[in-house]
mmCIF file of C-alpha atoms in Angstrom:
data_model
loop_
_atom_site.group_PDB
_atom_site.id
_atom_site.type_symbol
_atom_site.label_atom_id
_atom_site.label_comp_id
_atom_site.label_asym_id
_atom_site.label_seq_id
_atom_site.Cartn_x
_atom_site.Cartn_y
_atom_site.Cartn_z
ATOM 1 C CA MET K 1 -0.101 0.313 0.412
ATOM 2 C CA THR K 2 2.891 2.367 0.696
ATOM 3 C CA ASP K 3 6.334 2.470 0.125
ATOM 4 C CA ARG K 4 7.422 4.143 3.691
ATOM 5 C CA GLN K 5 7.710 3.168 6.665
ATOM 6 C CA VAL K 6 4.923 4.002 9.150
ATOM 7 C CA GLN K 7 6.475 5.678 12.034
ATOM 8 C CA GLU K 8 6.125 4.383 15.455
ATOM 9 C CA PRO K 9 3.526 6.567 17.207
ATOM 10 C CA THR K 10 1.443 6.491 14.068
ATOM 11 C CA ARG K 11 1.523 2.845 14.145
ATOM 12 C CA LEU K 12 0.507 2.871 17.940
ATOM 13 C CA VAL K 13 -2.486 5.134 17.389
ATOM 14 C CA LEU K 14 -3.843 3.382 14.960
ATOM 15 C CA THR K 15 -3.209 -0.348 16.502
ATOM 16 C CA ALA K 16 -4.705 1.468 19.530
ATOM 17 C CA LEU K 17 -7.812 2.013 17.290
ATOM 18 C CA ALA K 18 -7.771 -1.702 15.747
ATOM 19 C CA ASP K 19 -10.033 -2.961 17.883
ATOM 20 C CA ALA K 20 -12.937 -0.433 18.997
ATOM 21 C CA PRO K 21 -13.180 3.403 18.396
ATOM 22 C CA ARG K 22 -11.343 5.721 21.098
ATOM 23 C CA HIS K 23 -11.661 9.136 22.583
ATOM 24 C CA GLY K 24 -8.165 11.071 23.026
ATOM 25 C CA TYR K 25 -7.649 10.010 26.584
ATOM 26 C CA ALA K 26 -8.301 6.020 25.541
ATOM 27 C CA ILE K 27 -5.842 6.129 23.036
ATOM 28 C CA ILE K 28 -3.277 7.617 24.965
ATOM 29 C CA GLN K 29 -3.924 5.197 27.980
ATOM 30 C CA GLU K 30 -3.943 2.405 24.787
ATOM 31 C CA VAL K 31 -0.650 3.666 23.300
ATOM 32 C CA LEU K 32 0.942 3.360 26.561
ATOM 33 C CA ALA K 33 -0.406 -0.349 27.560
ATOM 34 C CA ILE K 34 0.730 -1.596 23.932
ATOM 35 C CA SER K 35 4.091 0.154 24.168
ATOM 36 C CA GLU K 36 4.782 -1.234 27.767
ATOM 37 C CA GLY K 37 5.097 2.422 28.712
ATOM 38 C CA ARG K 38 7.734 3.242 26.423
ATOM 39 C CA THR K 39 5.398 5.651 24.638
ATOM 40 C CA ARG K 40 3.905 8.489 26.265
ATOM 41 C CA LEU K 41 1.882 10.349 23.792
ATOM 42 C CA ARG K 42 0.862 13.997 24.644
ATOM 43 C CA THR K 43 -2.129 15.536 24.256
ATOM 44 C CA GLY K 44 -1.031 18.341 21.391
ATOM 45 C CA THR K 45 1.297 15.330 19.662
ATOM 46 C CA LEU K 46 -1.798 13.128 19.815
ATOM 47 C CA TYR K 47 -4.245 15.374 18.146
ATOM 48 C CA THR K 48 -1.776 16.446 16.005
ATOM 49 C CA ALA K 49 -1.560 12.929 14.554
ATOM 50 C CA LEU K 50 -5.086 12.212 14.993
ATOM 51 C CA ASP K 51 -5.831 15.514 12.753
ATOM 52 C CA ARG K 52 -2.902 14.240 10.273
ATOM 53 C CA LEU K 53 -4.597 10.892 9.828
ATOM 54 C CA LEU K 54 -8.027 12.506 9.460
ATOM 55 C CA GLN K 55 -6.656 14.090 6.601
ATOM 56 C CA GLN K 56 -5.088 11.301 5.113
ATOM 57 C CA GLY K 57 -8.114 9.074 5.086
ATOM 58 C CA LEU K 58 -6.896 6.752 8.209
ATOM 59 C CA VAL K 59 -8.968 7.538 10.357
ATOM 60 C CA ARG K 60 -12.540 9.176 10.918
ATOM 61 C CA VAL K 61 -14.533 10.983 13.542
ATOM 62 C CA GLU K 62 -17.156 8.112 15.061
ATOM 63 C CA GLY K 63 -19.129 10.390 17.408
ATOM 64 C CA GLU K 64 -18.840 13.737 19.293
ATOM 65 C CA GLU K 65 -20.185 14.251 22.823
ATOM 66 C CA VAL K 66 -19.854 16.949 25.341
ATOM 67 C CA VAL K 67 -18.481 15.633 28.690
ATOM 68 C CA GLY K 68 -17.805 18.037 31.595
ATOM 69 C CA GLY K 69 -18.246 21.469 29.168
ATOM 70 C CA ARG K 70 -15.669 20.018 26.458
ATOM 71 C CA LEU K 71 -16.041 18.333 23.649
ATOM 72 C CA ARG K 72 -14.888 14.891 23.455
ATOM 73 C CA ARG K 73 -14.560 13.119 19.934
ATOM 74 C CA THR K 74 -14.606 9.346 19.235
ATOM 75 C CA PHE K 75 -12.090 8.175 16.301
ATOM 76 C CA ALA K 76 -12.225 5.053 14.339
ATOM 77 C CA LEU K 77 -10.008 3.120 11.949
ATOM 78 C CA THR K 78 -11.139 3.534 8.005
ATOM 79 C CA GLU K 79 -10.874 0.576 5.819
ATOM 80 C CA GLN K 80 -7.725 2.695 4.418
ATOM 81 C CA GLY K 81 -6.544 2.794 7.773
ATOM 82 C CA LYS K 82 -6.873 -1.204 8.403
ATOM 83 C CA ASP K 83 -5.271 -1.686 5.082
ATOM 84 C CA LEU K 84 -2.618 0.410 6.012
ATOM 85 C CA LEU K 85 -1.948 -1.522 9.742
ATOM 86 C CA THR K 86 -1.944 -4.627 8.187
ATOM 87 C CA GLU K 87 0.423 -4.049 5.595
ATOM 88 C CA GLU K 88 2.711 -2.360 8.285
ATOM 89 C CA THR K 89 2.381 -5.308 10.631
ATOM 90 C CA ARG K 90 3.069 -7.684 7.497
ATOM 91 C CA ARG K 91 6.373 -5.362 6.889
ATOM 92 C CA LEU K 92 7.282 -5.991 10.548
ATOM 93 C CA ARG K 93 6.895 -9.357 11.105
ATOM 94 C CA LEU K 94 8.725 -10.275 7.949
ATOM 95 C CA ALA K 95 11.679 -8.283 9.585
ATOM 96 C CA VAL K 96 11.858 -9.884 12.364
ATOM 97 C CA LEU K 97 11.810 -13.390 10.703
ATOM 98 C CA GLU K 98 15.298 -12.196 8.929
ATOM 99 C CA ALA K 99 16.431 -10.945 12.184
ATOM 100 C CA GLU K 100 15.811 -13.953 13.616
ATOM 101 C CA ARG K 101 17.129 -15.847 10.787
ATOM 102 C CA ARG K 102 20.182 -14.095 10.652
ATOM 103 C CA LEU K 103 20.893 -14.550 14.691
ATOM 104 C CA GLY K 104 20.228 -18.390 13.922
ATOM 105 C CA GLY K 105 17.183 -18.877 14.960
ATOM 106 C CA ALA K 106 18.246 -17.838 18.551
ATOM 107 C CA ARG K 107 14.917 -17.634 20.932
ATOM 108 C CA LEU K 108 14.668 -13.928 21.566
ATOM 109 C CA ARG K 109 14.211 -13.363 25.625
ATOM 110 C CA PRO K 110 12.151 -10.105 26.100
ATOM 111 C CA SER K 111 14.175 -7.220 27.630
ATOM 112 C CA GLY K 112 15.252 -7.258 30.926
ATOM 113 C CA ALA K 113 14.606 -11.563 31.140
ATOM 114 C CA SER K 114 17.523 -13.559 32.600
ATOM 115 C CA ALA K 115 19.117 -16.314 30.688
#
């Protein structure tokens, strides 16, 4: 679908939306969980990314409601967004398989695991 690599924050946002529509705070929490605490999106960073993803047709606004006097938008992946995430997942899987092959099939342990 694309010749360029999807940047990690974008991939994490798309992944956070892959199983269900979410509002901004929920996306931030999902990204934190998916990345095992490595990626903490700031609100401004998230909404800049979401605006770009909306313009690219990768996400859509699923709904809007006012909560505590503030507008809360819920975002969902579009079919184009699902296709991009599927392709990016395939690309990453192939890269991991190649790395494992070059390591001689060595079983990789999670970081911090003892031998």
